[in-house]
CSV table of C-alpha atoms in Angstrom, one decimal:
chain,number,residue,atom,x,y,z
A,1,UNK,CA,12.3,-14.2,-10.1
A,2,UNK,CA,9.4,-12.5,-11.7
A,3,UNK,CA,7.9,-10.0,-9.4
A,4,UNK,CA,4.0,-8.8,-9.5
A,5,UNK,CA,2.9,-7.6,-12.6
A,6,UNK,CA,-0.2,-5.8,-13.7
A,7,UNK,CA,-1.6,-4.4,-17.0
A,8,UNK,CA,-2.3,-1.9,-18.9
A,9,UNK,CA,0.3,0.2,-17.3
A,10,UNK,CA,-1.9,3.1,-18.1
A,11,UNK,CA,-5.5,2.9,-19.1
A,12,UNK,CA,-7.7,6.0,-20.7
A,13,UNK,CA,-11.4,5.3,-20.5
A,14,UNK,CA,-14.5,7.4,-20.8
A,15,UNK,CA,-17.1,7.9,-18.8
A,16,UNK,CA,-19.5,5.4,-18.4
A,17,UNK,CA,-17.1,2.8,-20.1
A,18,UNK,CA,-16.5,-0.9,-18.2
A,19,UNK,CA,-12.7,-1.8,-17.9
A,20,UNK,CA,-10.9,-4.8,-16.9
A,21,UNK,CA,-7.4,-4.7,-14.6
A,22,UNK,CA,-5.4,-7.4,-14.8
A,23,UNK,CA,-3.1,-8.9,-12.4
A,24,UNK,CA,-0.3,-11.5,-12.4
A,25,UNK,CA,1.2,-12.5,-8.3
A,26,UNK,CA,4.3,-13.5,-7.6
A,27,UNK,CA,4.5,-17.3,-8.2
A,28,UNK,CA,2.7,-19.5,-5.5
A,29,UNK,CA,1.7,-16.8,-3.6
A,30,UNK,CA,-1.7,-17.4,-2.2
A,31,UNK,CA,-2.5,-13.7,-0.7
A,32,UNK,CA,-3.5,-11.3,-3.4
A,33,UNK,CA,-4.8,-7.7,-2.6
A,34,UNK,CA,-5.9,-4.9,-4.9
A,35,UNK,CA,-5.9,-1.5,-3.1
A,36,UNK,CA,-6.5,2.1,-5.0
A,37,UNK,CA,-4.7,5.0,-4.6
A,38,UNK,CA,-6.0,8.6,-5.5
A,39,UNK,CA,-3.4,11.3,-6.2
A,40,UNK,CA,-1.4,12.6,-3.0
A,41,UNK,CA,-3.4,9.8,-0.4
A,42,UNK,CA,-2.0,6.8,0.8
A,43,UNK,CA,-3.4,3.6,-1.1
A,44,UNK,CA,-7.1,2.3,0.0
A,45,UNK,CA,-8.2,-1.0,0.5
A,46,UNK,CA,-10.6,-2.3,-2.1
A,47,UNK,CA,-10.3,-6.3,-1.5
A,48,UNK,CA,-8.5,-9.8,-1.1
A,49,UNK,CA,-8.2,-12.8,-2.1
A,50,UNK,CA,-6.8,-16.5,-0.3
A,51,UNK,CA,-6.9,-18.6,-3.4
A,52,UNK,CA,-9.9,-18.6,-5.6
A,53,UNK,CA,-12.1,-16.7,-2.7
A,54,UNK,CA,-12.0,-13.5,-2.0
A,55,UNK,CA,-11.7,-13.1,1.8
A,56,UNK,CA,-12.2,-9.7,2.5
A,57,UNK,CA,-14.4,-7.6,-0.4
A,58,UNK,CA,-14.6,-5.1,2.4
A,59,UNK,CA,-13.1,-2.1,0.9
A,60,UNK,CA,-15.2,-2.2,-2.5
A,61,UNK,CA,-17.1,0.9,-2.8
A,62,UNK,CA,-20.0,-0.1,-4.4
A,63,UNK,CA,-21.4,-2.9,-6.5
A,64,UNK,CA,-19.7,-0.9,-10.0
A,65,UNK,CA,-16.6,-2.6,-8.7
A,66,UNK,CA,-15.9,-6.5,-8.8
A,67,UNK,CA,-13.0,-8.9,-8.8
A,68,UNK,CA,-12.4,-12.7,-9.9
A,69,UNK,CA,-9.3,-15.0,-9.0
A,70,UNK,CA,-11.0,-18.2,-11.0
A,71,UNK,CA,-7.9,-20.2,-10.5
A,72,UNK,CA,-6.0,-19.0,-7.7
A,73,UNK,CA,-3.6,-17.4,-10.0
A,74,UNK,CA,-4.4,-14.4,-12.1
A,75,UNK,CA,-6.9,-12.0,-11.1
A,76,UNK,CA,-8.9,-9.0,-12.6
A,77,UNK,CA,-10.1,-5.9,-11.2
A,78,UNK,CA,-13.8,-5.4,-13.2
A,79,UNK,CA,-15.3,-1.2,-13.0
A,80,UNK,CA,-18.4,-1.3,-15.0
A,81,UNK,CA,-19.9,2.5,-15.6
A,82,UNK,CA,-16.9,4.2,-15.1
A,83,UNK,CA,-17.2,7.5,-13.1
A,84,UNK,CA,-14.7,10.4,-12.9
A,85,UNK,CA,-14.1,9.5,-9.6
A,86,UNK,CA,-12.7,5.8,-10.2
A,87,UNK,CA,-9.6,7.8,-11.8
A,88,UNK,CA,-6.8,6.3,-9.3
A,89,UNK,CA,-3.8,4.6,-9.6
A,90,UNK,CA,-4.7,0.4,-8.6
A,91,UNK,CA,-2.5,-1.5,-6.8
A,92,UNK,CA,-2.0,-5.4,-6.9
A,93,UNK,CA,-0.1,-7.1,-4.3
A,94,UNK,CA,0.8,-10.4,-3.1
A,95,UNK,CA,1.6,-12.5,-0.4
A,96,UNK,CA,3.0,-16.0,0.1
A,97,UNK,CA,0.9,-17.7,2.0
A,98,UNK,CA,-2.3,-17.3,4.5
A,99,UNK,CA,-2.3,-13.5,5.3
A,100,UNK,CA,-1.5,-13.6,8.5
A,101,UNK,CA,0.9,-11.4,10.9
A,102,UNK,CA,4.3,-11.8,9.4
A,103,UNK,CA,3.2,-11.6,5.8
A,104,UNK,CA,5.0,-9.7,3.7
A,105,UNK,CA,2.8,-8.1,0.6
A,106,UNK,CA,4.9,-7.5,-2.7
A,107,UNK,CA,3.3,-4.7,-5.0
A,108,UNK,CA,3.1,-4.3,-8.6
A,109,UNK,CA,3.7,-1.3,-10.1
A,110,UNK,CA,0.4,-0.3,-10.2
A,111,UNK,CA,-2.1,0.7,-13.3
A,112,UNK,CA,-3.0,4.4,-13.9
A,113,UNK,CA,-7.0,4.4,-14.8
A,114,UNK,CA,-8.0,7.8,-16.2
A,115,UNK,CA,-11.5,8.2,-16.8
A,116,UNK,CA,-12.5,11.3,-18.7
B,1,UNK,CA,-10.0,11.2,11.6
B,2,UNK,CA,-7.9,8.1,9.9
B,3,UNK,CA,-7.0,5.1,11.9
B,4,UNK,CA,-2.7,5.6,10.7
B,5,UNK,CA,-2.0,9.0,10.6
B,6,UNK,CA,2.0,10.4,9.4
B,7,UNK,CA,3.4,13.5,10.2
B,8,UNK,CA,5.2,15.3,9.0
B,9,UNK,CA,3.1,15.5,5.4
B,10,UNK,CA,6.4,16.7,3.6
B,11,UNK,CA,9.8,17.1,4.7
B,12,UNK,CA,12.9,18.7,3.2
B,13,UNK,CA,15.9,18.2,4.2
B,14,UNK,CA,20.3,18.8,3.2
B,15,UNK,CA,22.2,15.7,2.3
B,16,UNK,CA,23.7,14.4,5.8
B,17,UNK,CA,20.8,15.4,8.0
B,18,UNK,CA,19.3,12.8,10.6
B,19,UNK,CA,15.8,12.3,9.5
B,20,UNK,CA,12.9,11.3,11.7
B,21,UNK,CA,9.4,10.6,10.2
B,22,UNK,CA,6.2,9.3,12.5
B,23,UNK,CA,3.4,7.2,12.4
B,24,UNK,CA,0.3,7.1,14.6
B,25,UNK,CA,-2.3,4.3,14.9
B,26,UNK,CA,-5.3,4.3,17.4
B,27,UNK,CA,-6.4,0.0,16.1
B,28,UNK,CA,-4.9,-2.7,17.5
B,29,UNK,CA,-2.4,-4.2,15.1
B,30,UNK,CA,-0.6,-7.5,14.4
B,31,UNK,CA,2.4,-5.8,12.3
B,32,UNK,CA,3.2,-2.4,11.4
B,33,UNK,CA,5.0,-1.9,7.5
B,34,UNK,CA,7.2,0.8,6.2
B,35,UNK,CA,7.1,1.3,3.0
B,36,UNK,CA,8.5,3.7,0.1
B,37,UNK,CA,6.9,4.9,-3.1
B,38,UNK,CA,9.1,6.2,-5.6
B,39,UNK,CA,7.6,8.7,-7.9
B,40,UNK,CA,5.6,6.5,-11.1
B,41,UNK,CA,6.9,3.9,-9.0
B,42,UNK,CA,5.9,1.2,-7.5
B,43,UNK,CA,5.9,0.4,-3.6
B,44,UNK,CA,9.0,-1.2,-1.8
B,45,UNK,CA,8.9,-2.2,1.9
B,46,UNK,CA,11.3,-1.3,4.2
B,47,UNK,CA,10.3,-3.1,7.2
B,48,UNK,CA,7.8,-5.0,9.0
B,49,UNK,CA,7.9,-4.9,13.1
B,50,UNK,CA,5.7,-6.2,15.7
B,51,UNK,CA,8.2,-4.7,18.2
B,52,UNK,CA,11.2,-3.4,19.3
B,53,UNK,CA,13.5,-2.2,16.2
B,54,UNK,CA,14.7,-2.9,13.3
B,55,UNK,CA,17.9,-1.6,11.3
B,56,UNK,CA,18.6,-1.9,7.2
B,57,UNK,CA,21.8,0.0,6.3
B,58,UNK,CA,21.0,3.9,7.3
B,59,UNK,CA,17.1,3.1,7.8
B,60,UNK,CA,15.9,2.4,11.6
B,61,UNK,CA,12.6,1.5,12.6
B,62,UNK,CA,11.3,1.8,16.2
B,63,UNK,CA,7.7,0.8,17.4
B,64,UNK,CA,5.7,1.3,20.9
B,65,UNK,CA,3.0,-1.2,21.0
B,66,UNK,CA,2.1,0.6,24.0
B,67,UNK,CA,1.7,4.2,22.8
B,68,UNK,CA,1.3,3.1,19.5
B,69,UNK,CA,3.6,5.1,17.7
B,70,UNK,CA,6.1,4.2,15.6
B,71,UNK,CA,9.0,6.0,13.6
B,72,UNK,CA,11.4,5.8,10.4
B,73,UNK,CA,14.8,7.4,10.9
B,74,UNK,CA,17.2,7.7,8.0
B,75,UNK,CA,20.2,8.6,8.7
B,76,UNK,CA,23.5,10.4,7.2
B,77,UNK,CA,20.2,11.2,4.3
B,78,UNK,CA,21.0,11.4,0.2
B,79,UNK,CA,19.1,12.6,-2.5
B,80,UNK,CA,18.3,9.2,-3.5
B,81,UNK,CA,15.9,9.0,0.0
B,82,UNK,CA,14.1,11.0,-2.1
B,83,UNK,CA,10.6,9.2,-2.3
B,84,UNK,CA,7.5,9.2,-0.4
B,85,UNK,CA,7.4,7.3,3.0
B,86,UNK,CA,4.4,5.6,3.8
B,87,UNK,CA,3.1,4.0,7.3
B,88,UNK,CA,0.7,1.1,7.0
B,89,UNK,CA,-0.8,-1.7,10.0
B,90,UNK,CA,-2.2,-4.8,9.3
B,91,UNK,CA,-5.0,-4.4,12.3
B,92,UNK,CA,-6.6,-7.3,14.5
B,93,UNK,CA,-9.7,-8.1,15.7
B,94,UNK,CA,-10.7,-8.7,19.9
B,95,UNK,CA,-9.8,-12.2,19.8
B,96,UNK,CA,-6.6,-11.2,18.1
B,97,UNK,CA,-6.5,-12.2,14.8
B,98,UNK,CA,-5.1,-10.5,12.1
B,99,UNK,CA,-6.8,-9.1,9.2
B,100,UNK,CA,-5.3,-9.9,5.9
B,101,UNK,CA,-5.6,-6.1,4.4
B,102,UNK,CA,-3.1,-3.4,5.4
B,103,UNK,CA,-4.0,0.4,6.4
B,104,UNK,CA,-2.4,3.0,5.3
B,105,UNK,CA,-1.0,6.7,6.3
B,106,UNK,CA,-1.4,9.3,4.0
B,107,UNK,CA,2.4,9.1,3.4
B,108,UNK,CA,5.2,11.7,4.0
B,109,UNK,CA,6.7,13.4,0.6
B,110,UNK,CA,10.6,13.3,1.2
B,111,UNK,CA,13.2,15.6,-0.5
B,112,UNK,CA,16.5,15.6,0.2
B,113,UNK,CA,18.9,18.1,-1.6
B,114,UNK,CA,22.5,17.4,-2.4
């Protein structure tokens, strides 16, 4: 079956710009996580979300960054006033059911945000 | 200094060669994942333990809970290991339940040549 998707694959912004990520889970997975990974670090926790409410918005470094999951389904990373910084690859993943121990997370191949 | 920490940061290593790579935690977890990240790839896990050891083909995983440590050996290695290896722990809380997010090790860049 169909495995996480995301899009754009690659995304070229400029400074100061607002972009939307989108992500599609696995089918009737519950569990879905973004995390952001900057060039040669491990991936970072930004947030999650079990169903339409996000759990955990823990890792979102400040109130430029925001994601919806408005059915339970589908869900987009928002970055309003894009900064150099926010250049990373971001990471969607997803889980079957309540996050819990034995969960397995499923990633998508990621979308490449440049920000010039 | 990061709650998962890999070493070593890069390895190289001849086609054959027994190949060890470790992980380091100082939270208390519920699971522990290994992963791999091909390059412009996406992420792929290996395995997910809670204890003991696990074994997929030439790819063994070990944990201590205890010392909380953990390593990926990959044995009789080929260029197609080639990838980065990355260590990440879903943590709990006191009362021992698990959060939902996983952390992750700065990952170990892994060249094998034929």
């Amino acid at each position: 079956g169909a495995g996480v998707s995301q899009t754009p694959s690659n995304k070229v912004t400029e400074k100061g710009k607002y972009v939307e990520l989108r992500c599609d889970p696995i089918s009737g997975h519950t569990a879905l996580y973004w995390y952001r990974q900057s060039l040669g670090q491990g991936p970072e926790f930004l947030i999650y979300f079990q169903g339409t409410g996000a759990a955990d918005d823990s890792g979102l470094p400040n109130d430029r960054f925001f994601a919806v999951r408005p059915e339970g389904s589908v869900s987009t990373l928002k970055i309003q006033r894009t900064e150099r910084g926010d250049s990373a690859v971001y990471l969607c993943a997803s889980s079957l059911g309540v996050a819990g121990a034995q969960e397995t997370q499923y990633f998508g191949p990621g979308t490449r945000l440049l920000v010039l | 200094k990061n709650e998962v920490e890999q070493s070593p940061q890069n390895l190289t290593a001849q086609e054959g060669e027994f190949i060890t790579i470790n992980c380091s935690y100082s939270v208390g977890i519920s699971a522990l994942h290994w992963l791999q990240q091909h390059p412009g790839g996406g992420i792929v896990s290996l395995f997910m333990l809670s204890s003991g050891k696990k074994k997929h083909g030439r790819l063994i995983a070990t944990i201590n809970i205890q010392e909380k440590h953990s390593s990926l050996h990959i044995t009789a290695s080929h260029p197609r290991d080639s990838a980065v290896y990355i260590c990440a722990v879903k943590a709990r809380n006191a009362g021992g339940t698990s959060y939902g997010k996983l952390t992750f090790g700065q990952g170990t860049i892994l060249t094998v040549h034929p």
